[in-house]
GROMACS .gro file of C-alpha atoms in nm:
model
  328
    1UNK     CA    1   4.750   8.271   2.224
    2UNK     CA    2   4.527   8.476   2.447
    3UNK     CA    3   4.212   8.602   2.263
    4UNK     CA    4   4.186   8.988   2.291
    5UNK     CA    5   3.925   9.147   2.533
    6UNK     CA    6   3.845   8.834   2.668
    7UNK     CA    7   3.761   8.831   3.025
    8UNK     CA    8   3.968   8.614   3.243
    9UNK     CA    9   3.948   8.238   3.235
   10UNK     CA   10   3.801   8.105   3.638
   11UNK     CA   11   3.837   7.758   3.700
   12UNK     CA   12   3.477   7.593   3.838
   13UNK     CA   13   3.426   7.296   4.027
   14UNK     CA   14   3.077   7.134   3.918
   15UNK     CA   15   2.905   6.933   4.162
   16UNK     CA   16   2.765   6.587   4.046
   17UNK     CA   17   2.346   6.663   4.035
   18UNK     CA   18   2.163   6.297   3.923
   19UNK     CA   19   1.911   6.333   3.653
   20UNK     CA   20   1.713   6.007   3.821
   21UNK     CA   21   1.740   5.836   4.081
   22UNK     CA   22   1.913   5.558   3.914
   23UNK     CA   23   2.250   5.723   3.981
   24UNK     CA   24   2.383   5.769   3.596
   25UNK     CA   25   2.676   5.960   3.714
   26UNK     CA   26   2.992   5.798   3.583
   27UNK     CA   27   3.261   5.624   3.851
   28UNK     CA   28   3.566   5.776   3.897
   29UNK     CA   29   3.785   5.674   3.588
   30UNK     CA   30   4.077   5.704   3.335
   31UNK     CA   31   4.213   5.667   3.020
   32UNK     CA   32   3.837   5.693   2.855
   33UNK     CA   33   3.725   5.870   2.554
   34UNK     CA   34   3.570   6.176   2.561
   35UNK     CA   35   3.456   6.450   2.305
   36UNK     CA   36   3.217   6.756   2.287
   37UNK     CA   37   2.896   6.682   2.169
   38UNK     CA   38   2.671   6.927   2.131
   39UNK     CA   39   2.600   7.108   2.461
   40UNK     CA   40   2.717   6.786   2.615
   41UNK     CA   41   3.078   6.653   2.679
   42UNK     CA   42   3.037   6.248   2.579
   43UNK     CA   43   3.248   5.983   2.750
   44UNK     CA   44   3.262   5.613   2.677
   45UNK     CA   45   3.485   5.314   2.867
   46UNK     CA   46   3.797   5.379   3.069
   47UNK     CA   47   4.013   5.244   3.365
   48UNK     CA   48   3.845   5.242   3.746
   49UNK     CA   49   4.055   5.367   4.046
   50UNK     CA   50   4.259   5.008   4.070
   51UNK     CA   51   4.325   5.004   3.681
   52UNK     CA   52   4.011   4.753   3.530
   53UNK     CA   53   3.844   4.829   3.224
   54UNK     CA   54   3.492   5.010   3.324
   55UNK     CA   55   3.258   4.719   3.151
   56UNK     CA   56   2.929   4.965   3.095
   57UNK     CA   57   2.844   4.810   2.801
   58UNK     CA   58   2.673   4.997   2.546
   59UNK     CA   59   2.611   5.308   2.782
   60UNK     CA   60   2.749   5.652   2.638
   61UNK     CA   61   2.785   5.888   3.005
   62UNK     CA   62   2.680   6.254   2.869
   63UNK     CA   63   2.758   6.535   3.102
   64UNK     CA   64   2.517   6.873   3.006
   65UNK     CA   65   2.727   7.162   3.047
   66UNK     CA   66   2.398   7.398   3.088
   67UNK     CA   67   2.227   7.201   3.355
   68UNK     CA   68   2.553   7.080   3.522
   69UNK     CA   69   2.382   6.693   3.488
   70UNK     CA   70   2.473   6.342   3.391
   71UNK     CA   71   2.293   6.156   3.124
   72UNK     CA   72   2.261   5.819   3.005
   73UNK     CA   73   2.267   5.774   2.608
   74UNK     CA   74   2.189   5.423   2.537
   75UNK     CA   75   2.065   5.212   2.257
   76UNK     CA   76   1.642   5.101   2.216
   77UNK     CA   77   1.687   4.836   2.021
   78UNK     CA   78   2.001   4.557   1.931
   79UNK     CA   79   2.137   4.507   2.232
   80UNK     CA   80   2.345   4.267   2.128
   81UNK     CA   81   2.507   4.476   1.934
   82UNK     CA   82   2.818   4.606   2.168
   83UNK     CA   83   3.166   4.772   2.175
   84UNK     CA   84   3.362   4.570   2.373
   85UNK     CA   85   3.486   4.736   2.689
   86UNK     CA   86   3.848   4.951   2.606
   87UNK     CA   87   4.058   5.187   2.752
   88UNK     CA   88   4.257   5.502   2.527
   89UNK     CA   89   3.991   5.481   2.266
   90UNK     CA   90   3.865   5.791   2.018
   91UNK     CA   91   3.526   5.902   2.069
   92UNK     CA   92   3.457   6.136   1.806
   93UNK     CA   93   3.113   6.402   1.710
   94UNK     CA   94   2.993   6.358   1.417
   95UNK     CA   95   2.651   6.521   1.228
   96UNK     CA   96   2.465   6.468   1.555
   97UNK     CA   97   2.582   6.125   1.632
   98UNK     CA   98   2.895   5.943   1.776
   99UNK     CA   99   3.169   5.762   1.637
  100UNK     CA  100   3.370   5.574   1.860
  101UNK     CA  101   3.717   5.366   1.713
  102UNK     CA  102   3.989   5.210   1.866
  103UNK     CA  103   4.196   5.163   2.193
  104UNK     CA  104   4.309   4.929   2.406
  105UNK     CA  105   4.108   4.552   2.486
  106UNK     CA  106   4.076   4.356   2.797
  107UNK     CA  107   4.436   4.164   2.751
  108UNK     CA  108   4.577   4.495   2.611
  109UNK     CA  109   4.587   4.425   2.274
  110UNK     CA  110   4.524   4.679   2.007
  111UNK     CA  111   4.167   4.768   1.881
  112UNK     CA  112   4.125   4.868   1.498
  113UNK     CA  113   3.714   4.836   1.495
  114UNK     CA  114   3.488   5.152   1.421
  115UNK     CA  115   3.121   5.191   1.621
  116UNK     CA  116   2.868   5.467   1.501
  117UNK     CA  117   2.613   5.551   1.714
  118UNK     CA  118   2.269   5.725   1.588
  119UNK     CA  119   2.164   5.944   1.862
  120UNK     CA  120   1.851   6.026   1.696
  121UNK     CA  121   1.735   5.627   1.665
  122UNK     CA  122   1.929   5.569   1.941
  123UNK     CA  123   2.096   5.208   1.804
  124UNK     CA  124   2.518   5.098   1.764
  125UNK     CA  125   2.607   5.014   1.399
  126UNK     CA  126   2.981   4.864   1.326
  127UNK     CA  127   3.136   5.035   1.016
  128UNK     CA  128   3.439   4.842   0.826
  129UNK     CA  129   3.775   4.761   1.071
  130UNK     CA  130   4.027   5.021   1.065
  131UNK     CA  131   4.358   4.851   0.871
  132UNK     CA  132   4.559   5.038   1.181
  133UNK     CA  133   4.544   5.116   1.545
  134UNK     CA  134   4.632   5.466   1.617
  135UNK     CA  135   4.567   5.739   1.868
  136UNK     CA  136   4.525   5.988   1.582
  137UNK     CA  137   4.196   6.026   1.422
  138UNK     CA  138   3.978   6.270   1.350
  139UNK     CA  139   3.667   6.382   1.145
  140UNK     CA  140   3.655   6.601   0.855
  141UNK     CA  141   3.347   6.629   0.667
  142UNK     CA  142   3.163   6.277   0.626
  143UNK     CA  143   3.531   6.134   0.655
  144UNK     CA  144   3.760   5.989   0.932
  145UNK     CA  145   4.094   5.982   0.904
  146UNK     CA  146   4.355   5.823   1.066
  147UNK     CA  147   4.737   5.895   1.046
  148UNK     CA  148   5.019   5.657   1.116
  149UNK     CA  149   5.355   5.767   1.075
  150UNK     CA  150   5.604   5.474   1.264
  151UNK     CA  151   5.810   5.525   0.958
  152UNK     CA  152   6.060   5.795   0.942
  153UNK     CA  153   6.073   5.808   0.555
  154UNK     CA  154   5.669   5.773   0.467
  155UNK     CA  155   5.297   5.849   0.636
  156UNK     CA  156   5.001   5.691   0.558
  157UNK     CA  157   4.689   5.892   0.539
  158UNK     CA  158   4.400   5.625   0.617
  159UNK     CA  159   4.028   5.780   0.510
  160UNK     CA  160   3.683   5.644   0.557
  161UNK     CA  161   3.415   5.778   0.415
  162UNK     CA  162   3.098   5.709   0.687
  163UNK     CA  163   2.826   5.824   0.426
  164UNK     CA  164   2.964   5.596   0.181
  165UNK     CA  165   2.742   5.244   0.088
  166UNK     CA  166   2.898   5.010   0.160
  167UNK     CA  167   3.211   5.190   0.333
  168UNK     CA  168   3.507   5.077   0.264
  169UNK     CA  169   3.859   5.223   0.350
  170UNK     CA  170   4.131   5.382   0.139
  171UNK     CA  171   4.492   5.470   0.197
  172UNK     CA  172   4.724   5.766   0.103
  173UNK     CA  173   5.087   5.714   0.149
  174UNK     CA  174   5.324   6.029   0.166
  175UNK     CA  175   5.654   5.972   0.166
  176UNK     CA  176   5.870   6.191   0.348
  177UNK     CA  177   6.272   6.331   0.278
  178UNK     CA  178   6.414   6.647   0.272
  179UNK     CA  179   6.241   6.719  -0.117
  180UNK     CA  180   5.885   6.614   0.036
  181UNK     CA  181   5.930   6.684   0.433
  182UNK     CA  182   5.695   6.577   0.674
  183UNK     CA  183   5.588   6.491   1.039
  184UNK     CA  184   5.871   6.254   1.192
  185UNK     CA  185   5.718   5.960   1.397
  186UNK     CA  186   5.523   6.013   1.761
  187UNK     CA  187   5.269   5.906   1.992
  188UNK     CA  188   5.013   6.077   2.206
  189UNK     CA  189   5.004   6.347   1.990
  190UNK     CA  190   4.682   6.508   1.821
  191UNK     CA  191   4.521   6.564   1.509
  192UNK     CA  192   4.285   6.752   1.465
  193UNK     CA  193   4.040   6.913   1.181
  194UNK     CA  194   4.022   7.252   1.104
  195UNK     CA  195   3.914   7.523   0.836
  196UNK     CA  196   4.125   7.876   0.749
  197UNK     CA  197   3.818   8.023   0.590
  198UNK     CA  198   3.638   8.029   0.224
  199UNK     CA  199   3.599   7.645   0.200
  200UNK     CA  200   4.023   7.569   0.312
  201UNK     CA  201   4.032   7.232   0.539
  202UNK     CA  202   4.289   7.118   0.692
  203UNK     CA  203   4.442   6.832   0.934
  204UNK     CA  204   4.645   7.003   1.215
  205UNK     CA  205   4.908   6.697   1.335
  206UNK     CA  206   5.068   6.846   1.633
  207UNK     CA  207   5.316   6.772   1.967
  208UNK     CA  208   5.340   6.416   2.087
  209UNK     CA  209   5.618   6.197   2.166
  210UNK     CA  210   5.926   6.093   1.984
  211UNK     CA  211   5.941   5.703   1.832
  212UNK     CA  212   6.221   5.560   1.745
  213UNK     CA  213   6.621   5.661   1.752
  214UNK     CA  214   6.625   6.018   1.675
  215UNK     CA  215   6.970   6.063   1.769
  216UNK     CA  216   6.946   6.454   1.604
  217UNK     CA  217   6.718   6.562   1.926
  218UNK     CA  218   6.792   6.563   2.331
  219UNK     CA  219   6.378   6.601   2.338
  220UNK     CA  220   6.139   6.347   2.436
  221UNK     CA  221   5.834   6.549   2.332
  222UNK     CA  222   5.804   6.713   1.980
  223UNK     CA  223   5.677   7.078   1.953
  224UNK     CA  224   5.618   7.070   1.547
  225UNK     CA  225   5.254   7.121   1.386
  226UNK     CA  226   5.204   7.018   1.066
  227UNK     CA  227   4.904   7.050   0.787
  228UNK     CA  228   4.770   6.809   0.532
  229UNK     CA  229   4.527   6.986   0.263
  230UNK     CA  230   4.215   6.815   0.246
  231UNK     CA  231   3.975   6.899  -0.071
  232UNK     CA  232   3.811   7.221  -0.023
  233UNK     CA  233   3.430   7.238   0.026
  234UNK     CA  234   3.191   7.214  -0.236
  235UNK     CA  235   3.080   7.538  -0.406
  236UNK     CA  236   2.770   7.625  -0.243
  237UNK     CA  237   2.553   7.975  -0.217
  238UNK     CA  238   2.395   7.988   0.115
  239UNK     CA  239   2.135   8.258   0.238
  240UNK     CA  240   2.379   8.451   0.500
  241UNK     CA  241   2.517   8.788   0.619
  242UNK     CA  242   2.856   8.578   0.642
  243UNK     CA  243   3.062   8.603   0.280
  244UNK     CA  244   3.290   8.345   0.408
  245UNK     CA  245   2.948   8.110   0.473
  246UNK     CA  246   2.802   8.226   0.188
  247UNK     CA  247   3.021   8.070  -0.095
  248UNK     CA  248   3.399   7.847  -0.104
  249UNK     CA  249   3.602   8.021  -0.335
  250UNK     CA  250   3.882   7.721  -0.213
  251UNK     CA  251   3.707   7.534  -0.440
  252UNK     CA  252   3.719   7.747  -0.721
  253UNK     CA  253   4.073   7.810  -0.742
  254UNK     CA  254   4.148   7.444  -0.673
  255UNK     CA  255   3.936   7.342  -1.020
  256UNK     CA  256   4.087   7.606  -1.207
  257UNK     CA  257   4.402   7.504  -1.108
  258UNK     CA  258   4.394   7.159  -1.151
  259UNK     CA  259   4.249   7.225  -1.555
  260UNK     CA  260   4.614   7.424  -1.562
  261UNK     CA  261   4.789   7.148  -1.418
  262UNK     CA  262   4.906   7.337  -1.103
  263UNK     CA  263   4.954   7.191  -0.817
  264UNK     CA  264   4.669   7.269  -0.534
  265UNK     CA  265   4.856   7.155  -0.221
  266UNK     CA  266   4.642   6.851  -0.148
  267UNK     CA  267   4.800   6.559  -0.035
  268UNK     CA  268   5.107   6.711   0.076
  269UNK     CA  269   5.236   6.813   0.454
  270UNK     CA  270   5.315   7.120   0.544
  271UNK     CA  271   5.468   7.263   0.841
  272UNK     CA  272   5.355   7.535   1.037
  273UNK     CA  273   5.555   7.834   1.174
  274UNK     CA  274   5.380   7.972   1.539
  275UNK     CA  275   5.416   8.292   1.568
  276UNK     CA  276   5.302   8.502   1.961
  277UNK     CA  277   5.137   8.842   1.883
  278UNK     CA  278   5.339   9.122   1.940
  279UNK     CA  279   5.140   9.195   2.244
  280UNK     CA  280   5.207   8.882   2.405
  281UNK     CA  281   5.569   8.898   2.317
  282UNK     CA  282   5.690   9.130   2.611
  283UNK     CA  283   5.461   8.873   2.891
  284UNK     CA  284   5.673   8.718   3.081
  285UNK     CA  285   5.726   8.327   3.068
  286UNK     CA  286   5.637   8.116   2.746
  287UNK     CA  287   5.532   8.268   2.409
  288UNK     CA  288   5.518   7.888   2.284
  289UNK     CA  289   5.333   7.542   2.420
  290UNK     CA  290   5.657   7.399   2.394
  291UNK     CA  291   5.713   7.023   2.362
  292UNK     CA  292   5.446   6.789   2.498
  293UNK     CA  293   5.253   6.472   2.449
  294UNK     CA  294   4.961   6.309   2.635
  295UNK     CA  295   4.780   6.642   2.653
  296UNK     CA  296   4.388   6.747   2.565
  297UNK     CA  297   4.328   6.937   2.305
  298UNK     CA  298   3.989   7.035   2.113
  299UNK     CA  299   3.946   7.292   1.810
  300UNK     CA  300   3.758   7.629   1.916
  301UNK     CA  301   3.332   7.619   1.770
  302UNK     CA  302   3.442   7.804   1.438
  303UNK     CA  303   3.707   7.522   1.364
  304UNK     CA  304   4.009   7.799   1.292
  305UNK     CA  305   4.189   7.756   1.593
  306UNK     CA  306   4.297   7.485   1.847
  307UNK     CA  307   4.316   7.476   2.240
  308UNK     CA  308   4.564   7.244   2.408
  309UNK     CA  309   4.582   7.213   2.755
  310UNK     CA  310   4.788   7.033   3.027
  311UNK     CA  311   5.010   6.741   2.913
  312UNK     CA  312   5.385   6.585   2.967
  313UNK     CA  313   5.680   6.796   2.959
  314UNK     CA  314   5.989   6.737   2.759
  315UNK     CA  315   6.176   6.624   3.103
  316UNK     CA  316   5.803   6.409   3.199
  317UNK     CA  317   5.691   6.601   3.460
  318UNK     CA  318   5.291   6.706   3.438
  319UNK     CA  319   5.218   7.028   3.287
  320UNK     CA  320   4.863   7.218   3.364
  321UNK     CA  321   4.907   7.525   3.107
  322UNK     CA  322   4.641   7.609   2.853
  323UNK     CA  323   4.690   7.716   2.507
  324UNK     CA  324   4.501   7.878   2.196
  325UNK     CA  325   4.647   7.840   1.836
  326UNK     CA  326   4.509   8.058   1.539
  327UNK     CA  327   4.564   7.926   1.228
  328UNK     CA  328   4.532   8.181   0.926
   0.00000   0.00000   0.00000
C-alpha cells in the first residue's frame, strides 16, 4: 500500500567510495545474506560472477547508508573460530549484533548451524545446531524461530531462545485441517516479525512457492499471509509521550484470560485478509502483490508493516514491483 503524503519513491545509484585503501568493497556476488543493521545494510558469503562460493572467511561486508561506504566487520580475537563459506544463508539483526544460520555448503548440502556475532567485542560464537534447514527464520524478541511446513497436514514452529544458558532448542508442532487451518507447504517465501501495537507480536508467513502436488491450484507461487501469535510483551511502564510504548496491555488481557481458561490465540495460525484503501482502489493496475516467491522483503522501523519488493511471478518471469503491507 502506498503511505499517504509521502513524496515519491527515486531510485539512486550509489557509487562504491573505499573507506581504506585496502579495497573492503565486496565483489560482485549472489545468493548472499543480507539484513539491515543499524544504519548499515550487513552482507555475509554468496556466489561470484561464475557461480563459486565467495570464501571471505569470517569478514561481515557492511555498507553505511549515510556515508555511502563499505566496511569491514571482523572478529579481534578466535580466529579460528569460522562459518564455513555458504550461499542462501539468513543473516539476521539482533540487539546490536548478528546472527547468521543456515544455507547452502561447498558440495551443496544443507546447513542447520547458528553463528552469533558480538559487534561490540567483535568475536563469532556458535549457538546449538538448528534440528532443520529452512529459508524461513526470523527474530522475535531474544528468540529465533524457524518454520518448516513440507507437510500438508502439520507445521513445526522451531524456537531458540539466544539469551538462554545453555541454549537449547524447542519445537511446536501445529497441525493443520480444515478445523485448525494453516499455511500449506512453500519455499522462498518469508517470515517475518512484527508487532500490531500495545505489546501484540506476531510472525507474518507470507508468498513463496508451492511444494508438493497441489492439484486444487494452476499457481506456482502462493499469495496467502498468515500469522502465528507469539506471547505478548512483558508489562512494563516506560517514561514516554507514546501510550502504546508506555505500557502492553496484550499482556494483560492474555493473563486474565488464561486464569478464565480462554483461549489467547497463541500458538495458532491465522490467515490474513489484504485489503487496498479505498483510495488506491480506483489506480489503475494491481491493488494486490499477487503471487510470488524469491522476492526481498524487510518490515518497516516501527515493525507494523512489511515491504516486499521484486520477486518471481506466478508464470516465472522476474517481477521489479514494490509493496507496503499494514497490518492492524
Amino acid at each position: 500500500m502506498p503511505i499517504k503524503d509521502a513524496p515519491a519513491p527515486e531510485y539512486q545509484a550509489l557509487p562504491t567510495i573505499q573507506s581504506s585503501k585496502d579495497g573492503v568493497a565486496p565483489k560482485p556476488r549472489t545468493k548472499h545474506a543480507a539484513c539491515a543493521f543499524g544504519k548499515y545494510v550487513a552482507i555475509y558469503g554468496g556466489c561470484d560472477e561464475k557461480g563459486t562460493l565467495v570464501d571471505e572467511g569470517n569478514k561481515i561486508r557492511l555498507f553505511d547508508t549515510e556515508m555511502s561506504m563499505w566496511e569491514v566487520l571482523e572478529p579481534n580475537s578466535h580466529p579460528e573460530r569460522i562459518p564455513a563459506p555458504r550461499r542462501k544463508g539468513t543473516l539476521l539483526s539482533h540487539d546490536g549484533n548478528l546472527i547468521l544460520y543456515g544455507g547452502l555448503g561447498s558440495s551443496g548440502a544443507e546447513l542447520t548451524d547458528v553463528w552469533h556475532f558480538n559487534s561490540f567485542i567483535k568475536i563469532w560464537n556458535q549457538l546449538p545446531h538448528a534440528p532443520i534447514s529452512t529459508q524461513s527464520a526470523a527474530i522475535a524478541g531474544h528468540t529465533l524461530y524457524l518454520i518448516a511446513t513440507s507437510d500438508p497436514l502439520s507445521s513445526e514452529i522451531y524456537r531458540l531462545d539466544i539469551n538462554q544458558e545453555p541454549p537449547s532448542w524447542s519445537t511446536i508442532s501445529i497441525p493443520t485441517n480444515p478445523l485448525t487451518p494453516g499455511p500449506k507447504p512453500r519455499a522462498n517465501g518469508a517470515l517475518v516479525s512484527i508487532t500490531t501495537g500495545y505489546g501484540r507480536n506476531y510472525l507474518v508467513y507470507f508468498f513463496g512457492e508451492m511444494l508438493g502436488n497441489d492439484d486444487s491450484e494452476d499457481l506456482r507461487q502462493r499469495s496467502d499471509l498468515w500469522t502465528f501469535q507469539l506471547p505478548s510483551s512483558d508489562i512494563d511502564i516506560k517514561a514516554t509521550t507514546n501510550l502504546t510504548d508506555a505500557i502492553k496491555p496484550a499482556k494483560i488481557k492474555d493473563q486474565i484470560r488464561s486464569k478464565l481458561g480462554t483461549d489467547t490465540g497463541e500458538v495458532s495460525w491465522a490467515e490474513v485478509e489484504v485489503q487496498a484503501p479505498e483510495d488506491f482502489r480506483a489506480h489503475e493496475g494491481k491493488i494486490h502483490p499477487g503471487p510470488r516467491g524469491s522476492f526481498g522483503y524487510d518490515v518497516a522501523p516501527d515493525r507494523s508493516g512489511i515491504v516486499v519488493w521484486g520477486g518471481r511471478s506466478a508464470d516465472g518471469q522476474a517481477i521489479g514491483d514494490g509493496w507496503m503491507i499494514e497490518l492492524s
